[in-house]
Coordinates of C-alpha atoms in Angstrom, one line a residue:
M28 CA 77.7 299.9 247.6
S29 CA 79.0 296.9 249.6
S30 CA 80.5 293.8 248.0
L31 CA 77.5 291.6 248.9
P32 CA 74.8 293.6 247.0
R33 CA 77.2 294.0 244.1
R34 CA 77.8 290.2 244.0
A35 CA 74.0 289.6 244.1
W36 CA 73.4 291.9 241.2
I37 CA 76.0 290.1 239.1
L38 CA 74.5 286.7 239.9
A39 CA 71.0 287.9 239.0
F40 CA 72.1 289.5 235.7
S41 CA 74.0 286.3 234.8
A42 CA 70.9 284.2 235.5
I43 CA 68.8 286.4 233.2
L44 CA 71.3 286.2 230.4
S45 CA 71.4 282.4 230.8
L46 CA 67.6 281.9 230.4
P47 CA 67.6 282.1 226.6
L48 CA 70.3 279.5 226.5
F49 CA 68.8 277.3 229.2
T50 CA 65.3 277.2 227.8
P51 CA 66.1 275.8 224.3
L52 CA 68.4 273.2 225.9
T53 CA 65.6 272.2 228.4
T54 CA 63.0 272.1 225.6
T55 CA 65.3 269.9 223.4
A56 CA 65.9 267.6 226.3
L57 CA 62.2 267.2 227.0
F58 CA 61.4 266.6 223.3
A59 CA 64.1 264.0 223.1
Q60 CA 62.7 262.3 226.1
T61 CA 59.1 262.4 224.7
A62 CA 60.2 261.0 221.3
A63 CA 62.3 258.3 222.7
G64 CA 60.9 254.9 221.8
R65 CA 59.0 256.1 218.8
S66 CA 59.3 254.2 215.5
T67 CA 58.9 254.8 211.7
L68 CA 57.1 252.7 209.2
S69 CA 57.9 253.4 205.5
G70 CA 57.6 251.6 202.2
T71 CA 57.0 251.5 198.5
V72 CA 53.9 250.8 196.4
L73 CA 54.3 249.0 193.1
D74 CA 51.9 248.0 190.2
P75 CA 51.8 244.5 188.7
S76 CA 54.6 245.3 186.3
G77 CA 56.9 246.5 189.2
N78 CA 56.5 250.2 188.4
V79 CA 55.9 252.6 191.3
L80 CA 52.4 253.8 192.0
P81 CA 52.2 257.5 192.9
S82 CA 49.4 258.8 195.1
A83 CA 48.5 255.4 196.5
A84 CA 46.5 255.7 199.7
I85 CA 48.0 254.2 202.9
L86 CA 45.9 253.4 206.0
L87 CA 47.5 252.3 209.2
K88 CA 45.7 251.0 212.3
D89 CA 47.0 249.4 215.5
D90 CA 45.5 246.1 216.4
A91 CA 43.9 247.6 219.4
G92 CA 41.9 250.0 217.2
S93 CA 43.0 253.1 219.2
L94 CA 45.4 254.6 216.6
I95 CA 44.7 255.4 212.9
R96 CA 47.1 257.1 210.6
K97 CA 46.9 257.9 206.9
A98 CA 49.5 258.7 204.3
T99 CA 49.8 259.2 200.5
A100 CA 52.6 257.8 198.4
D101 CA 54.7 260.4 196.7
S102 CA 55.6 260.5 193.0
Q103 CA 58.1 257.7 193.5
G104 CA 55.5 255.5 195.2
H105 CA 57.2 256.0 198.6
F106 CA 55.4 256.7 201.9
S107 CA 56.6 257.1 205.5
I108 CA 54.7 257.3 208.8
A109 CA 56.7 258.4 211.8
G110 CA 56.2 258.7 215.5
L111 CA 54.6 255.3 216.1
P112 CA 54.7 253.5 219.4
A113 CA 55.8 249.9 219.6
G114 CA 53.0 247.4 218.8
R115 CA 51.3 245.5 216.0
Y116 CA 49.7 247.3 213.1
T117 CA 47.5 246.5 210.1
V118 CA 48.6 248.5 207.0
S119 CA 46.7 248.7 203.7
A120 CA 47.5 250.2 200.4
T121 CA 45.1 251.0 197.6
A122 CA 45.1 252.9 194.3
P123 CA 42.4 253.5 191.6
G124 CA 41.9 250.5 189.5
F125 CA 43.8 248.1 191.8
S126 CA 42.8 245.7 194.5
T127 CA 43.6 246.7 198.1
A128 CA 46.7 245.1 199.5
V129 CA 46.8 244.4 203.3
Q130 CA 49.5 243.4 205.7
R131 CA 48.2 242.4 209.1
S132 CA 49.8 242.3 212.5
V133 CA 53.0 243.9 211.4
P134 CA 55.3 244.0 214.5
L135 CA 57.1 247.3 215.3
L136 CA 59.6 247.6 218.1
A137 CA 60.7 250.7 220.0
D138 CA 63.1 252.9 218.0
Q139 CA 62.7 250.7 214.9
A140 CA 62.6 251.9 211.3
K141 CA 60.7 249.2 209.4
D142 CA 60.2 249.1 205.6
L143 CA 57.3 247.4 203.8
S144 CA 56.6 246.8 200.1
F145 CA 53.2 246.5 198.5
S146 CA 52.5 245.1 195.0
L147 CA 48.9 245.8 194.0
S148 CA 47.1 243.6 191.5
L149 CA 44.5 244.8 189.1
G150 CA 41.0 244.8 190.7
N151 CA 37.7 243.4 189.3
F152 CA 34.9 245.8 188.3
S153 CA 33.7 246.3 191.9
Q154 CA 37.3 247.2 192.9
Q155 CA 38.4 249.2 189.9
V156 CA 35.7 251.8 189.8
T157 CA 37.0 254.8 191.7
V158 CA 37.7 258.4 190.5
E159 CA 41.1 258.4 189.0
G160 CA 41.9 262.1 189.6
G161 CA 44.8 260.9 191.7
A162 CA 46.6 259.8 188.6
S163 CA 47.1 263.4 187.7
N164 CA 47.9 264.4 191.3
S165 CA 44.9 266.8 191.1
I166 CA 42.6 267.5 194.1
A167 CA 40.1 269.1 191.8
A168 CA 40.0 265.9 189.6
R169 CA 39.6 263.7 192.7
L170 CA 36.6 265.7 193.8
A171 CA 34.9 265.7 190.3
P172 CA 31.6 263.9 190.4
M173 CA 32.5 262.0 187.2
G174 CA 35.7 261.2 185.4
A175 CA 37.2 259.4 182.5
P176 CA 40.1 257.2 183.8
L177 CA 43.5 257.6 182.2
D178 CA 43.9 253.9 181.9
A179 CA 40.7 253.6 179.9
R180 CA 40.7 251.1 177.0
S181 CA 37.2 252.2 175.8
A182 CA 34.8 255.1 176.1
R183 CA 34.2 254.9 179.9
T184 CA 32.8 257.3 182.5
E185 CA 32.9 256.7 186.2
V186 CA 30.2 258.0 188.5
N187 CA 31.3 258.2 192.1
A188 CA 29.6 258.0 195.4
N189 CA 29.9 261.7 196.0
F190 CA 27.7 262.5 193.0
I191 CA 25.2 259.8 193.9
Q192 CA 24.8 261.0 197.5
N193 CA 25.0 264.8 196.9
F194 CA 23.7 265.5 193.4
T195 CA 20.8 263.1 192.9
A196 CA 17.4 262.8 194.4
P197 CA 17.0 260.3 197.3
T198 CA 14.3 258.6 195.1
A199 CA 16.6 258.2 192.1
D200 CA 17.0 254.9 190.3
Y201 CA 20.1 253.9 188.4
G202 CA 18.7 255.5 185.2
E203 CA 18.9 258.9 186.9
L204 CA 22.4 258.2 188.2
V205 CA 23.8 258.1 184.6
A206 CA 21.8 260.9 183.1
M207 CA 24.8 263.2 183.1
V208 CA 27.1 260.8 181.3
P209 CA 28.1 262.2 177.9
G210 CA 25.6 261.1 175.2
T211 CA 23.1 259.8 177.7
V212 CA 19.4 260.7 178.1
T213 CA 17.1 259.3 180.8
T214 CA 13.4 260.2 181.0
N215 CA 10.7 259.4 183.5
G216 CA 7.3 260.9 182.9
N217 CA 6.1 260.5 186.5
G218 CA 9.1 262.1 188.2
V219 CA 12.6 261.0 189.4
G220 CA 12.5 257.4 190.6
L221 CA 8.7 257.3 190.4
G222 CA 8.1 254.6 187.9
Q223 CA 10.0 253.0 185.0
S224 CA 12.6 255.2 183.5
D225 CA 14.0 254.9 180.0
T226 CA 17.8 255.4 179.3
A227 CA 19.4 255.7 175.9
F228 CA 22.9 256.6 174.9
R229 CA 24.6 257.0 171.6
G230 CA 21.3 256.2 169.9
F231 CA 21.0 252.8 171.6
A232 CA 17.7 252.2 173.4
D233 CA 17.2 249.8 176.3
G234 CA 17.6 246.2 175.0
N235 CA 20.8 247.1 173.1
Y236 CA 23.2 247.4 176.1
D237 CA 24.0 245.5 179.3
I238 CA 23.5 246.4 182.9
D239 CA 25.1 244.4 185.7
F240 CA 25.4 244.7 189.5
D241 CA 28.8 243.8 191.0
G242 CA 29.6 242.1 187.8
I243 CA 26.4 240.0 187.5
P244 CA 24.3 240.7 184.4
F245 CA 20.5 241.2 185.0
Y246 CA 17.8 241.6 182.4
D247 CA 14.4 240.4 181.4
T248 CA 14.0 237.0 179.7
N249 CA 11.4 237.9 177.1
T250 CA 13.7 240.8 175.8
P251 CA 17.1 241.9 177.2
T252 CA 15.6 245.1 178.7
H253 CA 15.6 246.3 182.3
H254 CA 13.2 247.5 185.0
S255 CA 14.8 250.5 186.8
W256 CA 12.0 250.8 189.3
A257 CA 12.2 247.2 190.4
F258 CA 15.9 246.6 190.9
F259 CA 18.8 248.5 192.6
P260 CA 17.6 251.9 193.9
S261 CA 20.2 254.5 194.6
Q262 CA 20.4 253.6 198.3
W263 CA 22.1 250.3 197.2
I264 CA 24.6 251.8 194.7
G265 CA 28.1 253.1 195.6
G266 CA 29.3 253.9 192.1
V267 CA 28.8 253.3 188.3
D268 CA 31.3 252.4 185.6
F269 CA 29.7 253.3 182.3
D270 CA 31.3 251.7 179.3
R271 CA 29.9 253.1 176.0
S272 CA 31.4 250.4 173.9
P273 CA 31.1 246.6 173.4
G274 CA 33.9 246.3 175.9
T275 CA 36.6 243.6 175.9
A276 CA 36.4 239.9 175.7
S277 CA 36.0 239.8 179.5
T278 CA 32.9 241.9 179.3
I279 CA 30.0 239.5 180.0
G280 CA 26.3 239.9 179.4
P281 CA 23.6 239.2 176.9
T282 CA 23.7 242.5 175.0
P283 CA 27.2 244.2 175.1
F284 CA 26.7 245.5 171.5
G285 CA 25.7 249.0 172.7
G286 CA 27.7 249.1 175.9
S287 CA 27.6 248.2 179.5
I288 CA 26.5 250.0 182.7
H289 CA 28.3 248.4 185.6
L290 CA 26.5 249.2 188.9
L291 CA 28.5 248.7 192.1
S292 CA 27.3 248.0 195.6
K293 CA 28.4 250.3 198.4
P294 CA 31.9 249.6 199.8
M295 CA 32.1 248.3 203.4
S296 CA 33.0 250.9 206.0
P297 CA 35.6 250.2 208.6
E298 CA 33.8 252.3 211.2
R299 CA 30.4 251.7 212.9
N300 CA 27.7 254.2 211.7
L301 CA 23.9 254.4 212.1
R302 CA 22.0 256.8 209.8
G303 CA 18.4 257.8 209.4
G304 CA 16.8 260.1 206.8
F305 CA 13.5 261.6 205.9
S306 CA 12.8 263.3 202.6
Y307 CA 9.7 265.2 201.4
G308 CA 9.4 266.6 197.9
S309 CA 7.2 267.3 194.9
F310 CA 4.0 265.4 194.2
N311 CA 3.6 264.5 197.9
T312 CA 6.7 262.2 197.7
V313 CA 7.8 260.9 201.1
L314 CA 10.9 258.7 201.7
F315 CA 12.1 257.2 205.0
D316 CA 15.5 255.6 204.9
G317 CA 17.7 253.9 207.5
S318 CA 21.1 252.4 207.1
F319 CA 23.7 250.7 209.4
D320 CA 27.4 250.1 209.0
S321 CA 28.7 247.7 211.6
G322 CA 32.3 248.5 211.0
N323 CA 34.8 245.7 211.4
F324 CA 33.8 243.3 214.2
G325 CA 34.1 239.7 215.4
G326 CA 36.9 238.6 217.7
Y327 CA 40.4 239.8 217.9
N328 CA 41.0 240.1 214.2
K329 CA 37.6 241.7 213.4
R330 CA 37.1 239.7 210.2
S331 CA 33.4 240.6 209.7
N332 CA 31.6 243.6 208.3
L333 CA 27.9 244.2 207.7
F334 CA 25.9 246.9 205.9
I335 CA 22.1 247.1 206.0
D336 CA 19.7 249.6 204.3
V337 CA 15.9 249.7 204.5
H338 CA 13.6 252.4 203.0
H339 CA 9.9 253.1 202.4
M340 CA 8.7 255.5 199.7
T341 CA 5.3 256.7 198.7
S342 CA 4.3 259.3 196.0
D343 CA 1.3 260.6 194.1
G344 CA 3.5 261.1 191.1
Y345 CA 3.7 263.9 188.6
Q346 CA 1.1 262.2 186.4
T347 CA -2.4 262.2 187.8
F348 CA -3.2 259.2 189.9
N349 CA 0.0 257.4 188.9
R350 CA 0.7 256.6 192.5
Q351 CA 3.8 254.7 193.7
T352 CA 4.7 252.7 196.8
R353 CA 8.1 251.0 197.3
N354 CA 9.4 249.1 200.2
A355 CA 13.0 247.9 199.9
G356 CA 15.9 246.5 201.9
S357 CA 19.4 245.2 201.2
L358 CA 22.1 243.5 203.2
K359 CA 25.8 243.1 202.4
Y360 CA 28.1 241.0 204.6
Q361 CA 31.9 240.4 204.2
Y362 CA 34.0 237.9 206.1
K363 CA 37.8 237.7 205.7
L364 CA 38.6 234.0 205.7
S365 CA 42.3 235.0 205.5
D366 CA 44.5 237.8 204.5
K367 CA 44.1 236.7 200.9
T368 CA 40.5 235.4 200.7
V369 CA 37.3 237.4 201.3
L370 CA 33.8 236.0 201.3
T371 CA 30.9 238.4 200.4
G372 CA 27.2 237.9 200.6
F373 CA 24.5 240.3 199.2
A374 CA 20.7 240.2 199.4
G375 CA 18.2 242.8 198.2
V376 CA 14.4 242.7 198.2
I377 CA 11.9 245.2 196.7
W378 CA 8.1 245.3 197.1
L379 CA 6.5 247.6 194.5
D380 CA 2.9 248.7 194.1
S381 CA 1.7 251.2 191.5
N382 CA -1.3 252.5 189.5
S383 CA 0.8 252.8 186.3
P384 CA -1.5 251.9 183.4
N385 CA -0.9 250.3 180.0
L386 CA -2.0 253.3 178.1
S387 CA -0.9 256.9 177.3
S388 CA -2.9 260.1 177.2
T389 CA -4.0 261.5 173.9
R390 CA -3.0 265.0 172.7
A391 CA -6.6 266.1 173.1
Q392 CA -6.6 264.9 176.7
L393 CA -3.3 266.7 177.5
L394 CA -4.5 270.0 175.9
A395 CA -7.8 269.8 177.9
N396 CA -6.5 268.6 181.3
G397 CA -2.8 269.6 181.4
D398 CA 0.5 268.0 180.5
N399 CA 0.4 265.7 183.6
Y400 CA -2.9 264.1 182.8
L401 CA -2.9 260.3 182.8
L402 CA -5.6 258.7 185.0
Q403 CA -8.8 260.0 186.5
N404 CA -11.2 259.2 189.3
T405 CA -14.5 260.6 188.1
D406 CA -15.6 258.5 185.2
N407 CA -15.5 254.7 185.7
T408 CA -16.7 254.0 182.2
R409 CA -13.3 254.9 180.8
A410 CA -10.1 252.7 180.6
N411 CA -8.1 255.4 182.4
F412 CA -10.2 255.1 185.6
Y413 CA -7.4 254.6 188.1
R414 CA -9.0 251.7 190.0
Y415 CA -8.9 249.6 186.9
N416 CA -5.1 249.8 186.6
Y417 CA -2.5 248.5 189.1
Y418 CA 0.9 246.8 189.4
H419 CA 2.3 244.5 192.0
V420 CA 6.0 243.7 191.5
P421 CA 8.1 241.9 194.2
T422 CA 11.8 241.2 193.3
D423 CA 14.8 239.8 195.0
F424 CA 18.5 239.6 194.1
E425 CA 21.2 237.5 196.0
Y426 CA 24.8 236.4 195.4
I427 CA 27.7 234.9 197.3
G428 CA 31.2 236.0 196.2
V429 CA 34.6 234.5 196.8
N430 CA 37.7 236.6 196.0
S431 CA 41.1 235.0 196.6
Q432 CA 44.7 235.8 195.9
L433 CA 46.1 232.3 195.1
G434 CA 49.8 233.2 194.9
R435 CA 52.3 233.6 192.1
G436 CA 50.1 236.4 190.7
W437 CA 47.0 234.3 190.3
S438 CA 43.7 235.5 191.6
L439 CA 40.1 234.1 191.6
D440 CA 36.7 235.8 191.7
F441 CA 33.7 233.5 191.8
K442 CA 30.0 234.6 192.3
P443 CA 27.1 232.2 192.3
Y444 CA 23.8 234.1 192.2
T445 CA 20.0 234.0 191.9
Y446 CA 17.4 236.7 191.3
N447 CA 13.6 236.8 190.7
Y448 CA 11.2 239.2 189.0
D449 CA 7.5 238.7 189.6
N450 CA 5.2 241.1 187.8
S451 CA 1.4 241.0 188.3
E452 CA -0.4 243.6 186.3
F453 CA -4.1 244.3 185.7
Y454 CA -5.1 247.0 183.2
A455 CA -8.3 248.2 181.5
K456 CA -8.8 248.7 177.8
Q457 CA -11.6 250.6 176.1
P458 CA -14.0 248.3 174.1
K459 CA -14.0 248.8 170.4
G460 CA -16.0 251.7 169.1
G461 CA -15.5 253.6 172.3
A462 CA -18.2 251.7 174.2
P463 CA -18.3 252.4 177.9
I464 CA -16.8 250.1 180.5
N465 CA -19.7 248.8 182.6
E466 CA -21.0 245.5 183.9
D467 CA -23.3 244.9 180.9
V468 CA -20.7 245.6 178.2
C469 CA -17.9 243.7 180.0
A470 CA -20.1 240.7 180.5
I471 CA -20.6 240.1 176.7
P472 CA -17.6 238.6 175.0
V473 CA -16.5 239.9 171.6
K474 CA -15.5 237.0 169.3
K475 CA -15.4 234.9 172.6
I476 CA -12.9 237.4 174.2
S477 CA -13.7 239.6 177.2
P478 CA -13.4 243.2 175.9
C479 CA -12.6 245.4 178.9
A480 CA -9.4 244.3 180.7
V481 CA -6.3 242.1 180.7
D482 CA -4.8 240.1 183.6
K483 CA -1.1 240.0 182.9
Y484 CA 1.7 238.0 184.5
N485 CA 5.4 237.9 183.8
S486 CA 7.7 236.0 186.2
Y487 CA 11.2 234.5 186.0
R488 CA 13.8 233.0 188.4
K489 CA 17.4 232.8 187.4
Y490 CA 20.4 230.9 188.7
G491 CA 23.9 231.5 187.5
E492 CA 27.6 232.1 188.2
T493 CA 30.4 234.4 187.1
L494 CA 34.0 233.1 187.3
A495 CA 37.0 235.3 186.7
V496 CA 40.6 234.0 186.9
S497 CA 43.6 236.2 186.3
Q498 CA 47.4 235.9 186.5
T499 CA 49.7 238.9 186.8
S500 CA 53.3 238.7 185.6
G501 CA 56.0 241.1 184.8
R502 CA 54.9 241.4 181.2
G503 CA 51.2 241.6 181.6
I504 CA 47.9 240.2 182.8
F505 CA 46.1 237.1 181.6
R506 CA 42.4 236.9 182.2
T507 CA 40.0 234.0 181.6
G508 CA 36.5 233.1 182.9
L509 CA 33.0 232.0 182.3
W510 CA 29.5 233.4 182.7
Y511 CA 26.7 230.8 182.9
E512 CA 23.0 231.4 183.6
R513 CA 19.8 229.4 183.6
A514 CA 16.4 231.1 183.6
A515 CA 12.8 229.7 184.0
T516 CA 10.1 232.0 182.8
N517 CA 6.3 231.9 183.1
R518 CA 4.3 234.5 181.1
H519 CA 0.6 234.9 180.2
Q520 CA -2.1 237.5 179.4
F521 CA -5.8 236.6 180.0
P522 CA -8.7 238.7 179.0
S523 CA -10.6 239.6 182.1
N524 CA -13.5 241.5 183.6
P525 CA -12.7 244.5 185.8
F526 CA -15.9 244.1 187.9
T527 CA -15.8 240.3 188.6
L528 CA -12.0 239.9 188.1
K529 CA -12.8 236.6 186.3
D530 CA -10.4 235.6 183.5
D531 CA -11.3 233.9 180.2
V532 CA -10.5 230.2 179.7
L533 CA -8.2 230.9 176.8
P534 CA -5.4 233.5 177.1
N535 CA -4.2 236.0 174.5
F536 CA -1.0 234.0 175.0
S537 CA 0.5 231.8 177.6
E538 CA 4.0 230.3 177.6
K539 CA 6.8 228.9 179.7
F540 CA 10.4 228.8 178.5
W541 CA 13.8 227.9 179.7
T542 CA 17.1 229.6 178.6
N543 CA 20.7 228.8 179.1
S544 CA 23.5 231.4 178.5
Y545 CA 27.2 230.5 178.3
Q546 CA 30.1 232.9 177.7
P547 CA 33.6 231.6 178.2
Y548 CA 36.4 234.1 177.4
A549 CA 40.2 234.7 177.5
E550 CA 42.2 237.8 177.0
Y551 CA 45.7 239.1 177.6
Q552 CA 46.8 242.6 178.5
Y553 CA 50.5 243.0 177.4
M554 CA 52.5 245.8 179.1
A555 CA 54.7 246.6 176.1
T556 CA 56.3 249.5 177.9
R557 CA 55.7 251.5 181.1
K558 CA 53.4 253.8 179.0
L559 CA 51.9 251.3 176.4
S560 CA 49.5 248.4 177.1
V561 CA 47.9 246.3 174.3
S562 CA 45.1 243.8 175.0
A563 CA 43.5 241.2 172.8
G564 CA 40.9 238.6 173.6
L565 CA 38.1 236.3 172.4
K566 CA 34.7 235.4 173.8
F567 CA 32.3 232.7 172.7
A568 CA 28.6 233.5 173.3
Y569 CA 26.2 230.5 173.2
Y570 CA 22.5 230.5 174.0
T571 CA 19.8 227.7 174.2
M572 CA 16.0 228.2 174.4
A573 CA 13.3 225.6 175.1
L574 CA 9.7 227.0 174.7
Q575 CA 6.4 225.6 175.8
Q576 CA 3.5 227.6 174.3
F577 CA -0.1 226.8 175.3
A578 CA -3.2 227.1 173.2
D579 CA -4.7 230.6 173.1
N580 CA -7.6 232.6 171.6
G581 CA -5.7 233.4 168.4
G582 CA -3.5 236.1 169.9
K583 CA -0.3 234.1 169.1
I584 CA -0.7 230.5 168.0
G585 CA -4.5 229.7 168.3
S586 CA -5.9 226.4 169.5
V587 CA -6.2 224.4 166.2
N588 CA -3.4 222.9 164.1
P589 CA -3.6 224.6 160.7
V590 CA -2.3 221.5 158.9
T591 CA -4.3 218.7 160.6
G592 CA -7.3 220.8 161.6
K593 CA -7.2 219.1 165.1
P594 CA -7.2 221.1 168.4
F595 CA -4.1 221.1 170.5
T596 CA -3.2 222.2 174.0
V597 CA 0.6 222.9 173.8
V598 CA 3.4 223.4 171.3
Y599 CA 7.1 222.8 172.0
N600 CA 10.1 224.5 170.3
S601 CA 13.8 224.7 170.9
V602 CA 16.7 226.5 169.3
D603 CA 20.3 227.5 170.0
Y604 CA 22.5 230.4 168.9
H605 CA 26.2 231.2 169.0
S606 CA 28.7 233.8 168.0
W607 CA 32.5 234.4 168.3
L608 CA 33.3 237.9 169.6
P609 CA 37.0 239.1 169.3
S610 CA 38.3 242.4 170.7
I611 CA 41.6 244.3 170.7
D612 CA 42.6 247.6 172.3
A613 CA 45.6 249.7 173.3
N614 CA 46.3 252.5 175.8
Y615 CA 49.3 254.9 175.6
R616 CA 50.2 257.3 178.4
I617 CA 51.5 260.4 176.6
K618 CA 52.0 262.3 179.8
P619 CA 51.1 261.6 183.5
N620 CA 47.8 263.4 182.9
W621 CA 47.2 262.6 179.2
S622 CA 46.5 259.3 177.6
V623 CA 45.2 258.0 174.2
Y624 CA 43.5 254.7 173.4
A625 CA 42.2 252.8 170.4
Q626 CA 39.7 250.0 170.4
A627 CA 38.2 247.5 168.0
S628 CA 35.5 245.3 169.6
T629 CA 32.5 243.2 168.7
G630 CA 29.3 242.7 170.6
S631 CA 26.1 240.8 170.1
V632 CA 22.4 241.1 171.0
V633 CA 20.9 237.9 172.4
P634 CA 17.9 236.7 170.2
I635 CA 14.5 237.1 171.8
G636 CA 12.5 234.3 170.3
T637 CA 12.4 231.3 167.9
S638 CA 11.5 233.6 165.0
S639 CA 15.0 235.2 165.3
P640 CA 17.6 234.1 162.7
A641 CA 20.1 231.5 163.7
T642 CA 22.9 234.0 163.8
R643 CA 22.3 237.6 164.7
R644 CA 25.2 239.5 163.1
I645 CA 27.2 241.9 165.1
K646 CA 28.6 245.2 164.4
T647 CA 32.2 246.4 165.0
L648 CA 32.8 249.6 166.8
I649 CA 36.1 251.5 166.6
A650 CA 36.9 254.6 168.6
V651 CA 39.9 256.7 169.5
S652 CA 39.7 258.9 172.6
A653 CA 42.0 261.2 174.5
T654 CA 41.5 262.0 178.2
K655 CA 43.8 264.9 178.9
A656 CA 44.4 267.6 181.5
Q657 CA 41.9 266.2 184.0
C658 CA 42.0 269.2 186.2
A659 CA 42.3 272.0 183.7
S660 CA 38.7 272.7 183.0
I661 CA 37.8 272.5 186.7
V662 CA 40.5 275.0 187.6
V663 CA 39.1 277.4 185.0
N664 CA 35.4 276.7 185.7
H665 CA 34.4 274.7 188.8
L666 CA 31.1 273.8 187.2
R667 CA 32.7 271.7 184.5
R668 CA 33.8 268.1 184.8
P669 CA 37.3 267.0 183.8
N670 CA 37.8 267.4 180.1
S671 CA 37.3 264.3 178.0
T672 CA 37.5 264.4 174.3
E673 CA 36.3 261.4 172.2
I674 CA 36.8 261.1 168.4
P675 CA 34.9 258.2 166.8
L676 CA 36.4 257.0 163.6

């Protein structure tokens, strides 16, 4: 073998041996070249007391909108996002029970390691209500459809959007959304969302507890009850905070005695989305629904966001001829005036028509015709003939909200609002003695009163505002505010003729009244230690009523003065009521996933007429509850919610 071939073999063998060494070096060089110029953004998330917030969610976006990165703070509240190109970024931090903190247009240079610090303030009701499974670092608890927050100061249950969207019927009203809350029963004889539902919990029927929407109380003016079929269908609701106690001093509303159901509008989506849906179900129920999320839009800073939902529902109902038609639409708009001030507007309208009667079936009728028997279409001499019974109920609800961080720990939340309920109902009633309903019988008054039907009307328009001011310091949180509302009501019931639709001259009753509600409050939440918080507060509830009652056929006040014997046309009355409502509570975090609280709180029930006593006495509820091992029962049995044990004293 000549020297040349031997030299060639040596060179080739050396090249093969050098490949494993050359390849890593080349790869490393290429990687270093690719990563050059990349930067890191890190930081720490703190609560109002300066303690770290583990599991806070971090969202990073570049100002061009082309890059989105997410991170989660570790057990020390620290986060880090690496591999970022130079540019300007918007970074937000959020945690359950806290307001979202945002830093905009954060500059990041090439090869820079930048550090940010977020201090989250406590949110209002619409911001606080999220599942708090993250507090125990449990994925199972985060995914639970309901939860009891570890920082609870009363018997609370949170219903999240996942449960509403995936575990309730598209026709559901807010009564059905809370049906699985402990101690709660919701019934609707015509089917889910197909008429007025009734919700009771812990023995309290409707009229003994509050319901509000985005912190705004809503209720009837004649009694503090609620109409589930005429306000806030599930398409408008993004979550529920259910407090089964009188709450704290900052819990506003006419009837916090039994508890409060806080309904929350859907959160704004940062991404554009258009959705349409069609549902068909039992009792020939049809629902068309369309919704639109605009995402952030409007100029370079994209300060605007819009959500729209419209739907149409028709159903024959489970009960015979109890037909329902509902048309509804809602709009929510947010505009960021600055990094610290957000303007929110909401409007919702419902147009409801129904054949629901003002009667119930007898046991004999149910046995003979089935348990869904209510109305019929074969015998027009009976009061349950479906053409004699109908509702028409349009409603609307609007508010404008201003939320601002004022600096030095001060924050402001202000919502002026208005809403209207307009119920027109016509229903038949069987003449005395079981006489048939026909033109001859209905044309002859009985004691000067038409015997066959009633033309009923109940309408009110309300204007009000909610104001909440808070200041967060190193030792605690001071809260103060005011709820004020004025309502104008017009109600009457006239005997009528179902054939001619002509009303009597004198009503069963007819009245107009005006009410004012005032509730100023103040409370302080003291952070005694990192594990213990103690809160105390005081609320003053004050109500005024001015009533104008017109002469009637003897159903309420008659038309003749019993003292003078002279006829009259109208009577005026006025009255006012007040009550002081203190509260105190404490929460102690035994372990990261185990807390205990104690509460003593008072709540009132607003009087419903001038016959009510000047002071309606209130009861005091005391409860101790432990919310522990939020994920334990889910790990053992995925069908069970996080374990929540409550021990009333």
